[in-house]
CSV table of C-alpha atoms and ligand atoms in Angstrom, one decimal:
chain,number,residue,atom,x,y,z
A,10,UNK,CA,-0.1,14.2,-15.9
A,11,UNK,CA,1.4,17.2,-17.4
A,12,UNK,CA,0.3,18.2,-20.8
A,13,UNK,CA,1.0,20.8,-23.0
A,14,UNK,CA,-1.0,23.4,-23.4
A,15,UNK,CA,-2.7,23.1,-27.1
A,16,UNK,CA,-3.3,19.0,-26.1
A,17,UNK,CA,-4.5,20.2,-22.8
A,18,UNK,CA,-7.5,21.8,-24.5
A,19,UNK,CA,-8.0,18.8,-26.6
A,20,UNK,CA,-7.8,16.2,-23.8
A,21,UNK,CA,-10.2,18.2,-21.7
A,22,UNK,CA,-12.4,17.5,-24.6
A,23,UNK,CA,-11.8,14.5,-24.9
A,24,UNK,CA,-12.5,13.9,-21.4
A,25,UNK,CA,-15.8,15.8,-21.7
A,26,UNK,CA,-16.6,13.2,-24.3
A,27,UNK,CA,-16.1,10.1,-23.0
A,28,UNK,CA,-17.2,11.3,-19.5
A,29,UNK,CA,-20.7,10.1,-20.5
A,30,UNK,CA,-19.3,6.6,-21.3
A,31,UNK,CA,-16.8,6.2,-18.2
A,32,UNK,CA,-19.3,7.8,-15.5
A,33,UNK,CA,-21.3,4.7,-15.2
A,34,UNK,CA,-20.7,2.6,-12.4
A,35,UNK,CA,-18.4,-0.8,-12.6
A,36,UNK,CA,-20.0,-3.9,-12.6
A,37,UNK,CA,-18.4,-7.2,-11.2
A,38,UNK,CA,-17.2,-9.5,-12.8
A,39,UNK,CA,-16.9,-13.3,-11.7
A,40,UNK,CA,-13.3,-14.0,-10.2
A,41,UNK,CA,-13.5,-17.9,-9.3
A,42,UNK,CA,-14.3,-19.2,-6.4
A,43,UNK,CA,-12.1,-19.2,-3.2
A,44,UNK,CA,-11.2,-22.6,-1.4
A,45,UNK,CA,-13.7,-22.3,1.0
A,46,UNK,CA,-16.2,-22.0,-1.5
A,47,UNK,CA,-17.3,-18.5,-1.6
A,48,UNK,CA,-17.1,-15.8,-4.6
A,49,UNK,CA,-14.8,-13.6,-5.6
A,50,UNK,CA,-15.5,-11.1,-8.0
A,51,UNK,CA,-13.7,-8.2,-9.9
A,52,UNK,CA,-14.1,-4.8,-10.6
A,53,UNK,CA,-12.4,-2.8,-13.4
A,54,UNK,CA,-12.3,0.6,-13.0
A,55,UNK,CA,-11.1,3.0,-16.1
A,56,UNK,CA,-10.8,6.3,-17.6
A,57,UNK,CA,-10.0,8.1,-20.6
A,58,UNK,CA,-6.6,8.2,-21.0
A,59,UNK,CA,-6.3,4.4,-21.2
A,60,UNK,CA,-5.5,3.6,-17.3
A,61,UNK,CA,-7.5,0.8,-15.7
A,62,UNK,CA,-7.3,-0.8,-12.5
A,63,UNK,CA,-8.5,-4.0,-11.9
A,64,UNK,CA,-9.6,-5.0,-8.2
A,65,UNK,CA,-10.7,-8.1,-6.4
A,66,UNK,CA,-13.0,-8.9,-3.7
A,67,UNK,CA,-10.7,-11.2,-1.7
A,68,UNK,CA,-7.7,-9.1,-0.1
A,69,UNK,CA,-9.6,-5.9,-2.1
A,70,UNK,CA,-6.1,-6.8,-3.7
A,71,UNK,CA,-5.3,-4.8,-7.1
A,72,UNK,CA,-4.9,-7.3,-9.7
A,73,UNK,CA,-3.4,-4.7,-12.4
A,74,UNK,CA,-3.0,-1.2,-12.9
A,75,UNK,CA,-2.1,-0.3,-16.3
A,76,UNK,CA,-0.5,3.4,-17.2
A,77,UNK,CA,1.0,5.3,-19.9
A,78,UNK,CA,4.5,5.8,-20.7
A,79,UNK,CA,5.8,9.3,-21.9
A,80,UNK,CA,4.8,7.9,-25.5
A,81,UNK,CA,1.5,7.0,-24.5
A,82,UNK,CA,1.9,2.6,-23.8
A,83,UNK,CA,0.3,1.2,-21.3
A,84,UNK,CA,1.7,-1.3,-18.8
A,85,UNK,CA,0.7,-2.7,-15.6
A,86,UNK,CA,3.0,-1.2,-12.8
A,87,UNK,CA,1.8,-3.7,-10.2
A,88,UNK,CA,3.4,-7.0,-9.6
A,89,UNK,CA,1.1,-9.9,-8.6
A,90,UNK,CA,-0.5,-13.3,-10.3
A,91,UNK,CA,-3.3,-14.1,-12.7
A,92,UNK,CA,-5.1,-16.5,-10.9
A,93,UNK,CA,-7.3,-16.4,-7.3
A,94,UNK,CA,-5.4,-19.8,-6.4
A,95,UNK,CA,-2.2,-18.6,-6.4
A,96,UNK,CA,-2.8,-15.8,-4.4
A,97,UNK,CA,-4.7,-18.2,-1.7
A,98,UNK,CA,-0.9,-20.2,-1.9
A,99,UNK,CA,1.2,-18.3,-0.8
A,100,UNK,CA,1.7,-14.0,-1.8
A,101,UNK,CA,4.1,-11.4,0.1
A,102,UNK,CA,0.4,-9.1,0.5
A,103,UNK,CA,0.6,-8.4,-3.8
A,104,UNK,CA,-1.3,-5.5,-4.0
A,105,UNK,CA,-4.0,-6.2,-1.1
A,106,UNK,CA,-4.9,-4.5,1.8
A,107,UNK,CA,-3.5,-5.3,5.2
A,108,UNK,CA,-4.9,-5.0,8.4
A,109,UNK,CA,-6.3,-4.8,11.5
A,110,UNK,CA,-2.8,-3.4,11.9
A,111,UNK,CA,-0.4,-3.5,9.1
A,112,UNK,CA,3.1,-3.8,9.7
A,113,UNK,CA,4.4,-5.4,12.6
A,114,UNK,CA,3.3,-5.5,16.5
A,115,UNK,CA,6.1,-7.0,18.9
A,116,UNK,CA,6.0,-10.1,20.6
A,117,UNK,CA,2.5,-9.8,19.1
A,118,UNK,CA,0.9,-8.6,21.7
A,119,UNK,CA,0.0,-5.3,23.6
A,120,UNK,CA,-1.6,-3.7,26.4
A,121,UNK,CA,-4.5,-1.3,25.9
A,122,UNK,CA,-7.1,0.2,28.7
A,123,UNK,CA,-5.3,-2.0,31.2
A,124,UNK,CA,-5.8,-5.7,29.0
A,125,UNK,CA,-3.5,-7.6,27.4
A,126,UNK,CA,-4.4,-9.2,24.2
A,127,UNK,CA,-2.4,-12.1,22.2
A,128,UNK,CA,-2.1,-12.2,18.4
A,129,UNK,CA,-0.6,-14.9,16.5
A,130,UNK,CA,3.1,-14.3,15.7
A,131,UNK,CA,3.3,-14.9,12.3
A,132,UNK,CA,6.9,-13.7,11.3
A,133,UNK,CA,10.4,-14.2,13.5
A,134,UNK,CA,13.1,-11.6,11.7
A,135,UNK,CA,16.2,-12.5,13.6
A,136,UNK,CA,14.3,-15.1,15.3
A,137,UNK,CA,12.2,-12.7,17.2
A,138,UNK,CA,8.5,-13.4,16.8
A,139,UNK,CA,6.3,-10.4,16.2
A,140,UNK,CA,2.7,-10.4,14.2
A,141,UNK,CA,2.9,-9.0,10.7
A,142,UNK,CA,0.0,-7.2,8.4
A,143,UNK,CA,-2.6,-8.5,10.7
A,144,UNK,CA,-1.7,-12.2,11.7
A,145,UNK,CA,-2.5,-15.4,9.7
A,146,UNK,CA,-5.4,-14.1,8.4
A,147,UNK,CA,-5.3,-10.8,8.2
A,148,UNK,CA,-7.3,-8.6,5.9
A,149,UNK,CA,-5.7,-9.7,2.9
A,150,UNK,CA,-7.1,-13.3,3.3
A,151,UNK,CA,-10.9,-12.0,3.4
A,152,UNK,CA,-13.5,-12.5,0.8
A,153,UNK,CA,-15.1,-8.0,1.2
A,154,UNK,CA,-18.1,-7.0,0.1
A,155,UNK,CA,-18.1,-4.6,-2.7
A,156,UNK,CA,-20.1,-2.3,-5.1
A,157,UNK,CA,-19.1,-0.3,-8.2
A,158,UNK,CA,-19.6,3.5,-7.9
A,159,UNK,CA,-19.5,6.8,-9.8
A,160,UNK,CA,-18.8,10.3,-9.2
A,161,UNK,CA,-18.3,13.2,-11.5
A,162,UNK,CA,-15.0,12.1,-13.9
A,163,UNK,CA,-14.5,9.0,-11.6
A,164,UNK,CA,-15.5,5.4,-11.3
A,165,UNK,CA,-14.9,3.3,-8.1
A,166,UNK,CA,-15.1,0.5,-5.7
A,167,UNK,CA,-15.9,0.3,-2.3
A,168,UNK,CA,-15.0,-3.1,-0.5
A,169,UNK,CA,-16.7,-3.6,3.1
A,170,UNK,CA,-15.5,-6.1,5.7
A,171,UNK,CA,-16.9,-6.6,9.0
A,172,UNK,CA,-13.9,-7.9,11.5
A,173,UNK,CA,-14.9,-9.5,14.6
A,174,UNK,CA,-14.8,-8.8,17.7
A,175,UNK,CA,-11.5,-10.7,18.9
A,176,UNK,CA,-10.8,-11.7,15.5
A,177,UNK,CA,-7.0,-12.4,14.8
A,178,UNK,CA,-6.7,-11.4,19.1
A,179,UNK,CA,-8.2,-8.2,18.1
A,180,UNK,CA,-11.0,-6.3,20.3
A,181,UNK,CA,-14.3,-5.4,18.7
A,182,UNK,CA,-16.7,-5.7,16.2
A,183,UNK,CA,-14.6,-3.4,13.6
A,184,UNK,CA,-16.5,-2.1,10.4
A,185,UNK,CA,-14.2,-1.1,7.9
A,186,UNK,CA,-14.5,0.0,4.3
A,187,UNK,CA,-11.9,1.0,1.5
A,188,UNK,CA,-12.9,2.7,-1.2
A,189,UNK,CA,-10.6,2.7,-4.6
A,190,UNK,CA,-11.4,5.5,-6.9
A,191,UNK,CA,-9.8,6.3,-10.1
A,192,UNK,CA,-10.0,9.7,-12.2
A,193,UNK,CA,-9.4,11.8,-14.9
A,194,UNK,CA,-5.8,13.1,-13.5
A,195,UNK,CA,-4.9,9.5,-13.4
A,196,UNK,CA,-5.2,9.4,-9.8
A,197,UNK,CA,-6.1,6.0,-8.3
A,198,UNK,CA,-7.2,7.6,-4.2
A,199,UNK,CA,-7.8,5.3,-1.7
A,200,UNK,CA,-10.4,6.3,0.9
A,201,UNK,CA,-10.4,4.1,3.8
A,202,UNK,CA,-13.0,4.3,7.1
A,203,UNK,CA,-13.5,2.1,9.9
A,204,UNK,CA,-15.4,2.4,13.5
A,205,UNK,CA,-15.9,0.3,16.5
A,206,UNK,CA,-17.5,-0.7,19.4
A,207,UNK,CA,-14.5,-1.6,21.7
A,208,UNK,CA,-11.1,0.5,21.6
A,209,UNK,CA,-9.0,-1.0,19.2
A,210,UNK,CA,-5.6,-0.7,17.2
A,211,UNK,CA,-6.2,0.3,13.7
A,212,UNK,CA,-4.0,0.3,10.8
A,213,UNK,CA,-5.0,-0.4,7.4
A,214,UNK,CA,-3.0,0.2,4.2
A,215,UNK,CA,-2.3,-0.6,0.2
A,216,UNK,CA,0.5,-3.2,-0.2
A,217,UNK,CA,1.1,-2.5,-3.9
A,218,UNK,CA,4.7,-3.7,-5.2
A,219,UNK,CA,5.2,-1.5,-8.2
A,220,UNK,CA,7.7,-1.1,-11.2
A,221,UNK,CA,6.9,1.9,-13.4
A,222,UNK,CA,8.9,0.1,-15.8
A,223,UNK,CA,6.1,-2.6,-15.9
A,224,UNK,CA,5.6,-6.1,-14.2
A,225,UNK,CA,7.9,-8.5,-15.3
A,226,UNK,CA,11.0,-6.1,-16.3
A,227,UNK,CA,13.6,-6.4,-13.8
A,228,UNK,CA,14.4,-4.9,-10.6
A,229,UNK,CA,13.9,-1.4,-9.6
A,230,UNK,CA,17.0,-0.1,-8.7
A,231,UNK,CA,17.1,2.6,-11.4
A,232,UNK,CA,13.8,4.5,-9.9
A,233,UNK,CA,14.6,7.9,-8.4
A,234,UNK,CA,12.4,8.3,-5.5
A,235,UNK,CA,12.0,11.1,-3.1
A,236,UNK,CA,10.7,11.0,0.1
A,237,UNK,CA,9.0,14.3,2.5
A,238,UNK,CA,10.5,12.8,5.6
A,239,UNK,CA,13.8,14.6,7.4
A,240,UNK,CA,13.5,11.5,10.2
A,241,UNK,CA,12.6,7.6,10.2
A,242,UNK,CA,11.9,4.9,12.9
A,243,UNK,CA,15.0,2.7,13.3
A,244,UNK,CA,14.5,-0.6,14.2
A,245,UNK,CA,16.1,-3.4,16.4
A,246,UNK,CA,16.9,-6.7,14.7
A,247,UNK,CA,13.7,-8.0,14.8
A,248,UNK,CA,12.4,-5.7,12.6
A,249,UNK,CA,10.6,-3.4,15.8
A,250,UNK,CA,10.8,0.5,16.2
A,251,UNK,CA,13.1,1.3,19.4
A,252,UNK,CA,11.4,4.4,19.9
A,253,UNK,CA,13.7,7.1,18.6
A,254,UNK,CA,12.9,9.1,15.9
A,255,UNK,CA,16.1,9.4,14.1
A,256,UNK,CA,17.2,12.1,11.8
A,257,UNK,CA,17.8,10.8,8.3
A,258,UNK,CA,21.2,12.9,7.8
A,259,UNK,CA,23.8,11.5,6.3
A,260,UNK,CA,22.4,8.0,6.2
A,261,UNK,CA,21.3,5.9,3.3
A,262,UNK,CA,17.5,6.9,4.3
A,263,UNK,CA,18.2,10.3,3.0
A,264,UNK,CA,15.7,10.7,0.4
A,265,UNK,CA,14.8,14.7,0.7
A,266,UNK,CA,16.1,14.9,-2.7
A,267,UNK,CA,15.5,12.8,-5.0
A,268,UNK,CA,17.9,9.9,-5.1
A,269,UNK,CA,18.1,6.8,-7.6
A,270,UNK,CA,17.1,3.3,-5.4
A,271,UNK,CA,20.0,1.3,-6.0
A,272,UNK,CA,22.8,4.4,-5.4
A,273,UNK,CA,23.0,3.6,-1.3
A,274,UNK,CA,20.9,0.4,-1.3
A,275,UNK,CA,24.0,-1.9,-0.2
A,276,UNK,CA,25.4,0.8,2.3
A,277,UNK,CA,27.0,-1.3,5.0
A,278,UNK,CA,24.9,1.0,7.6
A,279,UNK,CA,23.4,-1.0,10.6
A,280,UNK,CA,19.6,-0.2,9.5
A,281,UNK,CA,20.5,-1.0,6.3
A,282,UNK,CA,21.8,-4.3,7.1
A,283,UNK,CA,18.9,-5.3,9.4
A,284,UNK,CA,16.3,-4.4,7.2
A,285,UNK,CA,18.6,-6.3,4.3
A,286,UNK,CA,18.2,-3.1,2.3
A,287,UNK,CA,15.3,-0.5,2.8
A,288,UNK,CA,12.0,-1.6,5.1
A,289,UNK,CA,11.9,1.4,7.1
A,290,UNK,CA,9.4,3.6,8.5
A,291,UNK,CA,9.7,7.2,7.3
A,292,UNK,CA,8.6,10.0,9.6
A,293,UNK,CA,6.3,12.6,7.2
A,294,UNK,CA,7.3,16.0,7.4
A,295,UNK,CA,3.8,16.7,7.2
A,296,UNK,CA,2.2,15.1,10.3
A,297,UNK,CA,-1.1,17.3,9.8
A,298,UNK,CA,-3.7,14.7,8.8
A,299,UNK,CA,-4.5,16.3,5.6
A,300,UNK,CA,-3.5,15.0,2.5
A,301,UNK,CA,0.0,15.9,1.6
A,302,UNK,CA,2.9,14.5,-0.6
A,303,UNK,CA,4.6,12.3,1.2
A,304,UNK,CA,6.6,10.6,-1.9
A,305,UNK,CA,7.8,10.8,-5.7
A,306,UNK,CA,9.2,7.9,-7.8
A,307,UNK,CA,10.1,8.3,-11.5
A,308,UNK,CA,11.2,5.9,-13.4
A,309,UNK,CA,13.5,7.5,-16.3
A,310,UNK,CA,13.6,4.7,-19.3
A,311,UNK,CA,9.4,5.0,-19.6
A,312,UNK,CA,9.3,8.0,-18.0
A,313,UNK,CA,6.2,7.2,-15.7
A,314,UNK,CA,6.3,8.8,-12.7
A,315,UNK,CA,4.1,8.5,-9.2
A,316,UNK,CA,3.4,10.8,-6.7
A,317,UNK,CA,1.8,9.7,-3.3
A,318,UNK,CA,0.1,11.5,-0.8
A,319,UNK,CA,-1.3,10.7,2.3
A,320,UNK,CA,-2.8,12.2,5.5
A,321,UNK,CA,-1.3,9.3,7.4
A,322,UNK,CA,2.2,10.2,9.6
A,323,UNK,CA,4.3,7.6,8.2
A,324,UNK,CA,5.5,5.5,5.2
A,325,UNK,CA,7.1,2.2,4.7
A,326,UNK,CA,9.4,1.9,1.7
A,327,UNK,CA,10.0,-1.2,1.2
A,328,UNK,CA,12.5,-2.8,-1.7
A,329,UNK,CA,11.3,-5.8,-2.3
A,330,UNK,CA,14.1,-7.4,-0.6
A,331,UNK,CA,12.3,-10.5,0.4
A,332,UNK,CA,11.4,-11.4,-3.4
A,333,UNK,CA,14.2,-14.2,-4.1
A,334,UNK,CA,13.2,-15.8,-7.5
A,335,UNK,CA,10.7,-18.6,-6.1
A,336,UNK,CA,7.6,-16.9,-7.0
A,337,UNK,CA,6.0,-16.4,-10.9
A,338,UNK,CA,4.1,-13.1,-11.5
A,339,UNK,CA,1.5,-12.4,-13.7
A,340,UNK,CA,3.6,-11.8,-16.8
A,341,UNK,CA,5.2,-15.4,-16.7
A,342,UNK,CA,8.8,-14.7,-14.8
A,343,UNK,CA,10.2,-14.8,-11.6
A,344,UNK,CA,9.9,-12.2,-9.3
A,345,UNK,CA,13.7,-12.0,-8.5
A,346,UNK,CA,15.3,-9.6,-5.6
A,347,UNK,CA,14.2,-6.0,-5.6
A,348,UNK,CA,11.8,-6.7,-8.9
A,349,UNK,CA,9.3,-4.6,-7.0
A,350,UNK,CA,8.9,-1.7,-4.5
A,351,UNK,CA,6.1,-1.3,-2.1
A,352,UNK,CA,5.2,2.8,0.0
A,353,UNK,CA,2.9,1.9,2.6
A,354,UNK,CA,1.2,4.9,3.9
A,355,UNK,CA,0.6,3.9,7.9
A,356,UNK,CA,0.5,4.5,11.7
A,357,UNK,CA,4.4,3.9,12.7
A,358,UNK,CA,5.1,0.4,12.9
A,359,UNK,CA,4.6,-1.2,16.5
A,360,UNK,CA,2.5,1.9,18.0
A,361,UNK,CA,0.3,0.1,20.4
A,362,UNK,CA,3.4,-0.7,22.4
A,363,UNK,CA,4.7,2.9,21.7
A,364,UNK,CA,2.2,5.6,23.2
A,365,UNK,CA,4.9,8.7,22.1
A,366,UNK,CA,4.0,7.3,18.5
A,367,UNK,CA,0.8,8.8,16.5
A,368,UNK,CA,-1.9,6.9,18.3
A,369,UNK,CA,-3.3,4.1,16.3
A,370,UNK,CA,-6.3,3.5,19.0
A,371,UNK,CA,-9.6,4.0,17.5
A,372,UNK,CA,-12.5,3.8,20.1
A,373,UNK,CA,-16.4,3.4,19.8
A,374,UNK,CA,-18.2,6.8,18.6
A,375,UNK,CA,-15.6,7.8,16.3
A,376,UNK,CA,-14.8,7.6,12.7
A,377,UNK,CA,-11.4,6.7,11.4
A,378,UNK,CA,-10.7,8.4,8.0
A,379,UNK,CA,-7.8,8.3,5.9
A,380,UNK,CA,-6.7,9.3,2.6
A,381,UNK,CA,-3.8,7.7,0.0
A,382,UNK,CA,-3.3,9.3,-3.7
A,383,UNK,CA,-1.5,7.7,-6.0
A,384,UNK,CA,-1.0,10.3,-8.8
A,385,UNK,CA,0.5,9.0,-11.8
A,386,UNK,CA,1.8,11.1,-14.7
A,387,UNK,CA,5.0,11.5,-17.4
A,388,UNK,CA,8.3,13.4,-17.2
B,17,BGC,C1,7.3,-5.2,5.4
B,17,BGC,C2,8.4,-6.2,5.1
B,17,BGC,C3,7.7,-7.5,4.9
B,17,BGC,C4,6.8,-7.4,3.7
B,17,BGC,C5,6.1,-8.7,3.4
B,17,BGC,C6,6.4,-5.1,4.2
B,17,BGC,O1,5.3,-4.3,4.5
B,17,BGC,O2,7.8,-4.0,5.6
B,17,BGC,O3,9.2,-6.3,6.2
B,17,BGC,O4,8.6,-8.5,4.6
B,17,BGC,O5,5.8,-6.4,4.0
B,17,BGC,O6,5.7,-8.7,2.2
């Protein structure tokens, strides 16, 4: 957040303050129960300038994430439900995380170290089956294990899951952990690391729909949004990279500068039609593996703005085309078309069939590490 100079000093102070109060670790709190019996819990993490993020133990899904507008009101900029049930019914990933491999692997199925291994094919765009954010119960669907933590000018969360070995069709015993932190830049970062003890895909991210408007206020067409990628992944009509990494000249992808949502959203381009508006993997200029900006939205009416960054090479943007009216959020309405906008830091989608992509394979000995910053601020 950018403030003037004479506040600066004062919020500073300010943040000096209530450092002592905010430093302490979040407890959970009890989040009902989920259908197969176990419990789910919630952790709130805040700071001093009024943000808070609330997160759950099932899905480690955000349940709200509240931020100030250029005069200082809060609103949550997430879109999901109140209740555990509902998100056990039936949710488009709300604000969880997805894995073993987010985004989609075709046929579901691949070929690694010379074995094939089956995953169930949870989602047919076009009729073509493929496996989507993990399978049928992907990591989304688990109950983690979590604790509350503190650093200087920070509170946090870290959720832990073991997956098993062939879990979902997946090989090995995976460890992974996700850590959500939030600070006194109104960063919310999101640390996540995993190992193994067979080679395995990996590809875990945040599915947060936002609207910087707020939850509940419309669609987001009139979000400018910028994106750091000069190429994208196209994809066939099932939804699956072909390979090529296409320059985004000239096409509705072009988001080098920044570029209101809704201005090309209906552009009768191919990829435009087959993703039914944007769902598209962006190739990051910065493919360095440290944390760079890989995306800025800012919504002009409240004037909240958010700045991602990511060491990961790619980014979905996805419009919330699949939102259709049938579901209620949170705030009491219907989530109609576009209400919400999703940028999914991630391997490209489909890489264990694609070895020219960024590999995805994580093998025993190693570490995976990856970094997401969600910076939010006022212009
Ligand atoms: C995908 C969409 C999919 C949605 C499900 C996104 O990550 O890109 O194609 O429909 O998740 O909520």
């Amino acid at each position: 957040m950018t403030l003037p100079k004479t506040s600066a000093a004062v919020a500073a102070f300010t943040a000096i303050g209530t450092f002592a109060m905010a430093a302490s670790a979040p407890n959970p709190e009890p989040f009902g129960k989920a259908a197969d019996g176990t419990p789910v819990e919630v952790y709130t993490l805040s700071n001093s300038h009024g943000v808070k993020l609330r997160a759950m133990t099932y899905g480690a899904i955000v349940l709200s994430l509240e931020v100030p507008d250029k005069k200082g009101r809060l609103a949550d900029v997430t879109l999901g439900y109140k209740t555990l049930a509902e998100y056990e019914k039936a949710t488009p990933y709300f604000g969880a995380i997805v894995g073993r491999f987010g985004n989609r692997i075709a046929g579901g199925q691949f070929t690694l170290d010379g074995a094939t291994y089956k995953l169930a094919t949870n989602n047919t765009p076009s009729g073509k089956p493929c496996s989507l954010h993990g399978g049928n119960k992907g990591f989304d669907k688990v109950v983690w294990k979590a604790e509350g933590l503190q650093k200087d000018g920070a509170q946090g969360v870290r959720f832990r899951y073991l997956s098993k070995d062939g879990e979902e069709g997946y090989p090995g015993n995976l460890q992974v952990s996700v850590t959500y932190w939030l600070d006194e830049n109104n960063e919310w970062r999101v640390d996540y690391e995993a190992t193994t003890d067979k080679a395995t895909p990996v590809n875990v991210t945040q599915h947060a729909y936002f609207n910087l408007k707020g939850d509940g206020s419309g669609d987001i067409l009139g979000h400018s949004l910028r994106i750091a990628a000069s190429k994208f992944t196209p994809v066939n009509e099932g939804m699956i990279p072909t390979g090529e990494l296409r320059s985004v000249e000239g096409t509705a992808l072009d988001f080098r500068k920044a570029r209101v949502i809704g201005d090309r959203i209906n552009a009768k381009e191919e990829q435009m039609t087959l993703g039914g508006g944007y769902d598209h993997n962006f190739v990051l200029d910065s493919q360095s593996g440290s944390l760079a900006s890989a995306a800025f939205v800012h919504e002009p009416s409240s004037g909240r703005t958010m700045e991602v960054s990511t060491t990961e090479p790619g980014l979905q943007f996805y419009s919330g085309n699949f939102l259709d009216g049938t579901l209620t959020g949170k705030s009491g309405g219907k989530y109609a078309h576009r209400n919400g906008f999703c940028l999914e830091t991630q391997h490209y989608p489909d890489s264990p069939n694609h070895p020219e992509f960024p590999s995805c394979i994580l093998r025993p000995g190693k570490t995976l590490k990856s970094t997401t910053v969600f910076k939010f601020g006022v212009k």
